[in-house]
Amino acid sequence: MFELFGRLRRQHRAEPPPHEPPLSTHQLWLVSLAAPVNRGGEAARTSLYPFRYRDDAAAGSWLREQWGIPGRDELLDRLDGLLREGYRAPLREQTGTEPLAWDVALYADITRKGYAAGYLDADTAWGLLRAAVRPTVAVYHSWETFAQDYLLVRQVWMEGLRGTSSEDFPAPQAVSDAHLRTLLDPANRASPWNLAPWHVISLPDRPL
């Protein structure tokens, strides 16, 4: 898996993303790994491109300002680190689990933003997202268990921010909790987790 990152660093910067064809069941499942992070009304949850409207500049600005990622090499370094250890390494003893969901959700979100910013072409972005499948399904057996771990680590992260004053302070935990409940609600026909249930990644891929 990690050879993938070394090979990609040697490639040239991609052109801006083209128009996307409809997703398959596997592709929607991969995109859905980022769903816990994508709460805002501008977020697209059923496409590789992360926004409802074309805004490549916003993706680039977000990567620079939130993650210190100014280009392709830094993007690949960050993704490599999230899959290797991420934020879960120091949390293992604190939580008693292998809280992979937080790192995977961030990994998928950053990959999609990298695609929108033009650092990755579509094939490369899909390849990077597929690299997260094996470690993720080895730990979780449903979107519910994925969501539980994500919320657990987010709560620990929020507690670590107490006393911080910033205009960019993250949304309260209750907002994230409500968003995850919406994603898990079986009556929510717009939820990507209902459109691509957990088990579809273990079945043959097919058009939606």
mmCIF file of N, CA and C in Angstrom, residues 62-129:
data_model
loop_
_atom_site.group_PDB
_atom_site.id
_atom_site.type_symbol
_atom_site.label_atom_id
_atom_site.label_comp_id
_atom_site.label_asym_id
_atom_site.label_seq_id
_atom_site.Cartn_x
_atom_site.Cartn_y
_atom_site.Cartn_z
ATOM 1 N N TRP A 62 -8.533 25.649 1.564
ATOM 2 C CA TRP A 62 -8.817 24.832 2.739
ATOM 3 C C TRP A 62 -7.634 23.926 3.067
ATOM 4 N N LEU A 63 -7.052 23.313 2.065
ATOM 5 C CA LEU A 63 -5.900 22.434 2.300
ATOM 6 C C LEU A 63 -4.716 23.213 2.878
ATOM 7 N N ARG A 64 -4.490 24.414 2.377
ATOM 8 C CA ARG A 64 -3.370 25.226 2.875
ATOM 9 C C ARG A 64 -3.618 25.711 4.287
ATOM 10 N N GLU A 65 -4.810 26.246 4.522
ATOM 11 C CA GLU A 65 -5.089 26.896 5.795
ATOM 12 C C GLU A 65 -5.365 25.908 6.924
ATOM 13 N N GLN A 66 -6.071 24.820 6.624
ATOM 14 C CA GLN A 66 -6.438 23.869 7.677
ATOM 15 C C GLN A 66 -5.386 22.789 7.905
ATOM 16 N N TRP A 67 -4.636 22.453 6.849
ATOM 17 C CA TRP A 67 -3.717 21.325 6.941
ATOM 18 C C TRP A 67 -2.281 21.657 6.578
ATOM 19 N N GLY A 68 -2.011 22.887 6.144
ATOM 20 C CA GLY A 68 -0.655 23.235 5.730
ATOM 21 C C GLY A 68 -0.207 22.444 4.517
ATOM 22 N N ILE A 69 -1.138 22.199 3.593
ATOM 23 C CA ILE A 69 -0.853 21.424 2.382
ATOM 24 C C ILE A 69 -0.887 22.369 1.184
ATOM 25 N N PRO A 70 0.277 22.792 0.677
ATOM 26 C CA PRO A 70 0.290 23.715 -0.459
ATOM 27 C C PRO A 70 0.363 23.035 -1.815
ATOM 28 N N GLY A 71 0.583 21.728 -1.856
ATOM 29 C CA GLY A 71 0.743 21.060 -3.147
ATOM 30 C C GLY A 71 0.634 19.554 -3.040
ATOM 31 N N ARG A 72 0.898 18.898 -4.164
ATOM 32 C CA ARG A 72 0.711 17.455 -4.289
ATOM 33 C C ARG A 72 1.590 16.638 -3.338
ATOM 34 N N ASP A 73 2.867 16.974 -3.263
ATOM 35 C CA ASP A 73 3.773 16.191 -2.422
ATOM 36 C C ASP A 73 3.355 16.238 -0.956
ATOM 37 N N GLU A 74 2.997 17.427 -0.477
ATOM 38 C CA GLU A 74 2.568 17.564 0.912
ATOM 39 C C GLU A 74 1.245 16.827 1.147
ATOM 40 N N LEU A 75 0.378 16.853 0.143
ATOM 41 C CA LEU A 75 -0.890 16.120 0.240
ATOM 42 C C LEU A 75 -0.634 14.625 0.407
ATOM 43 N N LEU A 76 0.228 14.068 -0.420
ATOM 44 C CA LEU A 76 0.519 12.638 -0.340
ATOM 45 C C LEU A 76 1.204 12.277 0.977
ATOM 46 N N ASP A 77 2.075 13.160 1.455
ATOM 47 C CA ASP A 77 2.713 12.924 2.749
ATOM 48 C C ASP A 77 1.671 12.855 3.867
ATOM 49 N N ARG A 78 0.726 13.782 3.839
ATOM 50 C CA ARG A 78 -0.296 13.822 4.881
ATOM 51 C C ARG A 78 -1.181 12.582 4.810
ATOM 52 N N LEU A 79 -1.589 12.180 3.618
ATOM 53 C CA LEU A 79 -2.428 10.994 3.471
ATOM 54 C C LEU A 79 -1.689 9.740 3.930
ATOM 55 N N ASP A 80 -0.434 9.647 3.565
ATOM 56 C CA ASP A 80 0.396 8.517 3.989
ATOM 57 C C ASP A 80 0.424 8.434 5.518
ATOM 58 N N GLY A 81 0.632 9.575 6.159
ATOM 59 C CA GLY A 81 0.688 9.603 7.614
ATOM 60 C C GLY A 81 -0.625 9.221 8.268
ATOM 61 N N LEU A 82 -1.746 9.633 7.683
ATOM 62 C CA LEU A 82 -3.042 9.298 8.252
ATOM 63 C C LEU A 82 -3.316 7.799 8.186
ATOM 64 N N LEU A 83 -2.907 7.153 7.092
ATOM 65 C CA LEU A 83 -3.130 5.711 7.006
ATOM 66 C C LEU A 83 -2.157 4.925 7.878
ATOM 67 N N ARG A 84 -0.941 5.426 8.007
ATOM 68 C CA ARG A 84 0.056 4.708 8.822
ATOM 69 C C ARG A 84 -0.279 4.757 10.311
ATOM 70 N N GLU A 85 -0.437 5.958 10.840
ATOM 71 C CA GLU A 85 -0.650 6.137 12.276
ATOM 72 C C GLU A 85 -1.760 7.127 12.581
ATOM 73 N N GLY A 86 -1.754 8.260 11.877
ATOM 74 C CA GLY A 86 -2.774 9.270 12.080
ATOM 75 C C GLY A 86 -2.831 9.770 13.507
ATOM 76 N N TYR A 87 -4.032 10.127 13.922
ATOM 77 C CA TYR A 87 -4.242 10.629 15.281
ATOM 78 C C TYR A 87 -4.584 9.504 16.251
ATOM 79 N N ARG A 88 -4.799 8.281 15.730
ATOM 80 C CA ARG A 88 -5.234 7.189 16.593
ATOM 81 C C ARG A 88 -4.125 6.645 17.474
ATOM 82 N N ALA A 89 -2.859 6.793 17.025
ATOM 83 C CA ALA A 89 -1.754 6.193 17.781
ATOM 84 C C ALA A 89 -1.741 6.648 19.245
ATOM 85 N N PRO A 90 -1.769 7.946 19.536
ATOM 86 C CA PRO A 90 -1.743 8.349 20.953
ATOM 87 C C PRO A 90 -3.068 8.138 21.678
ATOM 88 N N LEU A 91 -4.138 7.763 20.947
ATOM 89 C CA LEU A 91 -5.445 7.600 21.565
ATOM 90 C C LEU A 91 -5.747 6.146 21.923
ATOM 91 N N ARG A 92 -4.891 5.227 21.502
ATOM 92 C CA ARG A 92 -5.178 3.806 21.753
ATOM 93 C C ARG A 92 -5.347 3.517 23.239
ATOM 94 N N GLU A 93 -4.391 3.980 24.045
ATOM 95 C CA GLU A 93 -4.467 3.711 25.483
ATOM 96 C C GLU A 93 -5.622 4.477 26.126
ATOM 97 N N GLN A 94 -5.881 5.676 25.632
ATOM 98 C CA GLN A 94 -6.913 6.516 26.235
ATOM 99 C C GLN A 94 -8.317 5.980 25.966
ATOM 100 N N THR A 95 -8.553 5.452 24.749
ATOM 101 C CA THR A 95 -9.889 5.000 24.369
ATOM 102 C C THR A 95 -10.076 3.498 24.512
ATOM 103 N N GLY A 96 -8.983 2.739 24.552
ATOM 104 C CA GLY A 96 -9.080 1.292 24.634
ATOM 105 C C GLY A 96 -9.468 0.636 23.336
ATOM 106 N N THR A 97 -9.457 1.397 22.244
ATOM 107 C CA THR A 97 -9.810 0.862 20.933
ATOM 108 C C THR A 97 -8.770 1.301 19.914
ATOM 109 N N GLU A 98 -8.960 0.847 18.693
ATOM 110 C CA GLU A 98 -8.149 1.310 17.559
ATOM 111 C C GLU A 98 -9.023 2.292 16.787
ATOM 112 N N PRO A 99 -9.052 3.564 17.194
ATOM 113 C CA PRO A 99 -10.028 4.517 16.655
ATOM 114 C C PRO A 99 -9.672 5.003 15.250
ATOM 115 N N LEU A 100 -9.797 4.093 14.308
ATOM 116 C CA LEU A 100 -9.392 4.361 12.931
ATOM 117 C C LEU A 100 -10.351 5.289 12.190
ATOM 118 N N ALA A 101 -11.629 5.291 12.573
ATOM 119 C CA ALA A 101 -12.648 6.003 11.795
ATOM 120 C C ALA A 101 -12.332 7.484 11.629
ATOM 121 N N TRP A 102 -11.836 8.116 12.672
ATOM 122 C CA TRP A 102 -11.496 9.544 12.606
ATOM 123 C C TRP A 102 -10.460 9.783 11.516
ATOM 124 N N ASP A 103 -9.394 8.978 11.519
ATOM 125 C CA ASP A 103 -8.328 9.157 10.532
ATOM 126 C C ASP A 103 -8.818 8.848 9.127
ATOM 127 N N VAL A 104 -9.648 7.827 8.980
ATOM 128 C CA VAL A 104 -10.149 7.455 7.656
ATOM 129 C C VAL A 104 -11.084 8.524 7.101
ATOM 130 N N ALA A 105 -11.941 9.074 7.950
ATOM 131 C CA ALA A 105 -12.834 10.139 7.490
ATOM 132 C C ALA A 105 -12.038 11.358 7.030
ATOM 133 N N LEU A 106 -11.014 11.731 7.810
ATOM 134 C CA LEU A 106 -10.157 12.844 7.405
ATOM 135 C C LEU A 106 -9.401 12.513 6.119
ATOM 136 N N TYR A 107 -8.908 11.291 6.030
ATOM 137 C CA TYR A 107 -8.174 10.835 4.841
ATOM 138 C C TYR A 107 -9.042 10.959 3.589
ATOM 139 N N ALA A 108 -10.274 10.491 3.676
ATOM 140 C CA ALA A 108 -11.166 10.551 2.515
ATOM 141 C C ALA A 108 -11.504 11.991 2.162
ATOM 142 N N ASP A 109 -11.720 12.818 3.171
ATOM 143 C CA ASP A 109 -12.047 14.222 2.929
ATOM 144 C C ASP A 109 -10.883 14.956 2.268
ATOM 145 N N ILE A 110 -9.678 14.735 2.769
ATOM 146 C CA ILE A 110 -8.505 15.403 2.198
ATOM 147 C C ILE A 110 -8.252 14.917 0.770
ATOM 148 N N THR A 111 -8.467 13.635 0.528
ATOM 149 C CA THR A 111 -8.304 13.112 -0.838
ATOM 150 C C THR A 111 -9.247 13.801 -1.800
ATOM 151 N N ARG A 112 -10.495 13.940 -1.408
ATOM 152 C CA ARG A 112 -11.477 14.598 -2.272
ATOM 153 C C ARG A 112 -11.122 16.076 -2.489
ATOM 154 N N LYS A 113 -10.664 16.739 -1.427
ATOM 155 C CA LYS A 113 -10.267 18.134 -1.578
ATOM 156 C C LYS A 113 -9.031 18.240 -2.484
ATOM 157 N N GLY A 114 -8.118 17.272 -2.375
ATOM 158 C CA GLY A 114 -6.947 17.266 -3.249
ATOM 159 C C GLY A 114 -7.322 17.105 -4.707
ATOM 160 N N TYR A 115 -8.339 16.311 -4.959
ATOM 161 C CA TYR A 115 -8.864 16.158 -6.321
ATOM 162 C C TYR A 115 -9.451 17.474 -6.816
ATOM 163 N N ALA A 116 -10.258 18.121 -5.975
ATOM 164 C CA ALA A 116 -10.877 19.378 -6.372
ATOM 165 C C ALA A 116 -9.843 20.473 -6.602
ATOM 166 N N ALA A 117 -8.774 20.458 -5.807
ATOM 167 C CA ALA A 117 -7.735 21.479 -5.939
ATOM 168 C C ALA A 117 -6.834 21.242 -7.147
ATOM 169 N N GLY A 118 -6.961 20.092 -7.802
ATOM 170 C CA GLY A 118 -6.138 19.794 -8.969
ATOM 171 C C GLY A 118 -4.826 19.117 -8.654
ATOM 172 N N TYR A 119 -4.630 18.693 -7.395
ATOM 173 C CA TYR A 119 -3.402 17.988 -7.027
ATOM 174 C C TYR A 119 -3.442 16.522 -7.447
ATOM 175 N N LEU A 120 -4.648 16.000 -7.667
ATOM 176 C CA LEU A 120 -4.851 14.604 -8.042
ATOM 177 C C LEU A 120 -5.825 14.534 -9.203
ATOM 178 N N ASP A 121 -5.600 13.592 -10.124
ATOM 179 C CA ASP A 121 -6.641 13.318 -11.109
ATOM 180 C C ASP A 121 -7.611 12.294 -10.520
ATOM 181 N N ALA A 122 -8.689 12.033 -11.231
ATOM 182 C CA ALA A 122 -9.735 11.168 -10.677
ATOM 183 C C ALA A 122 -9.225 9.754 -10.414
ATOM 184 N N ASP A 123 -8.474 9.186 -11.355
ATOM 185 C CA ASP A 123 -7.991 7.815 -11.172
ATOM 186 C C ASP A 123 -7.097 7.706 -9.944
ATOM 187 N N THR A 124 -6.248 8.696 -9.744
ATOM 188 C CA THR A 124 -5.359 8.690 -8.584
ATOM 189 C C THR A 124 -6.158 8.820 -7.291
ATOM 190 N N ALA A 125 -7.154 9.709 -7.298
ATOM 191 C CA ALA A 125 -7.979 9.890 -6.102
ATOM 192 C C ALA A 125 -8.718 8.599 -5.748
ATOM 193 N N TRP A 126 -9.272 7.932 -6.742
ATOM 194 C CA TRP A 126 -9.965 6.668 -6.464
ATOM 195 C C TRP A 126 -8.987 5.619 -5.943
ATOM 196 N N GLY A 127 -7.792 5.578 -6.499
ATOM 197 C CA GLY A 127 -6.797 4.632 -6.009
ATOM 198 C C GLY A 127 -6.426 4.881 -4.564
ATOM 199 N N LEU A 128 -6.304 6.148 -4.189
ATOM 200 C CA LEU A 128 -5.996 6.485 -2.806
ATOM 201 C C LEU A 128 -7.146 6.105 -1.872
ATOM 202 N N LEU A 129 -8.373 6.349 -2.305
ATOM 203 C CA LEU A 129 -9.516 5.970 -1.481
ATOM 204 C C LEU A 129 -9.605 4.450 -1.324
#
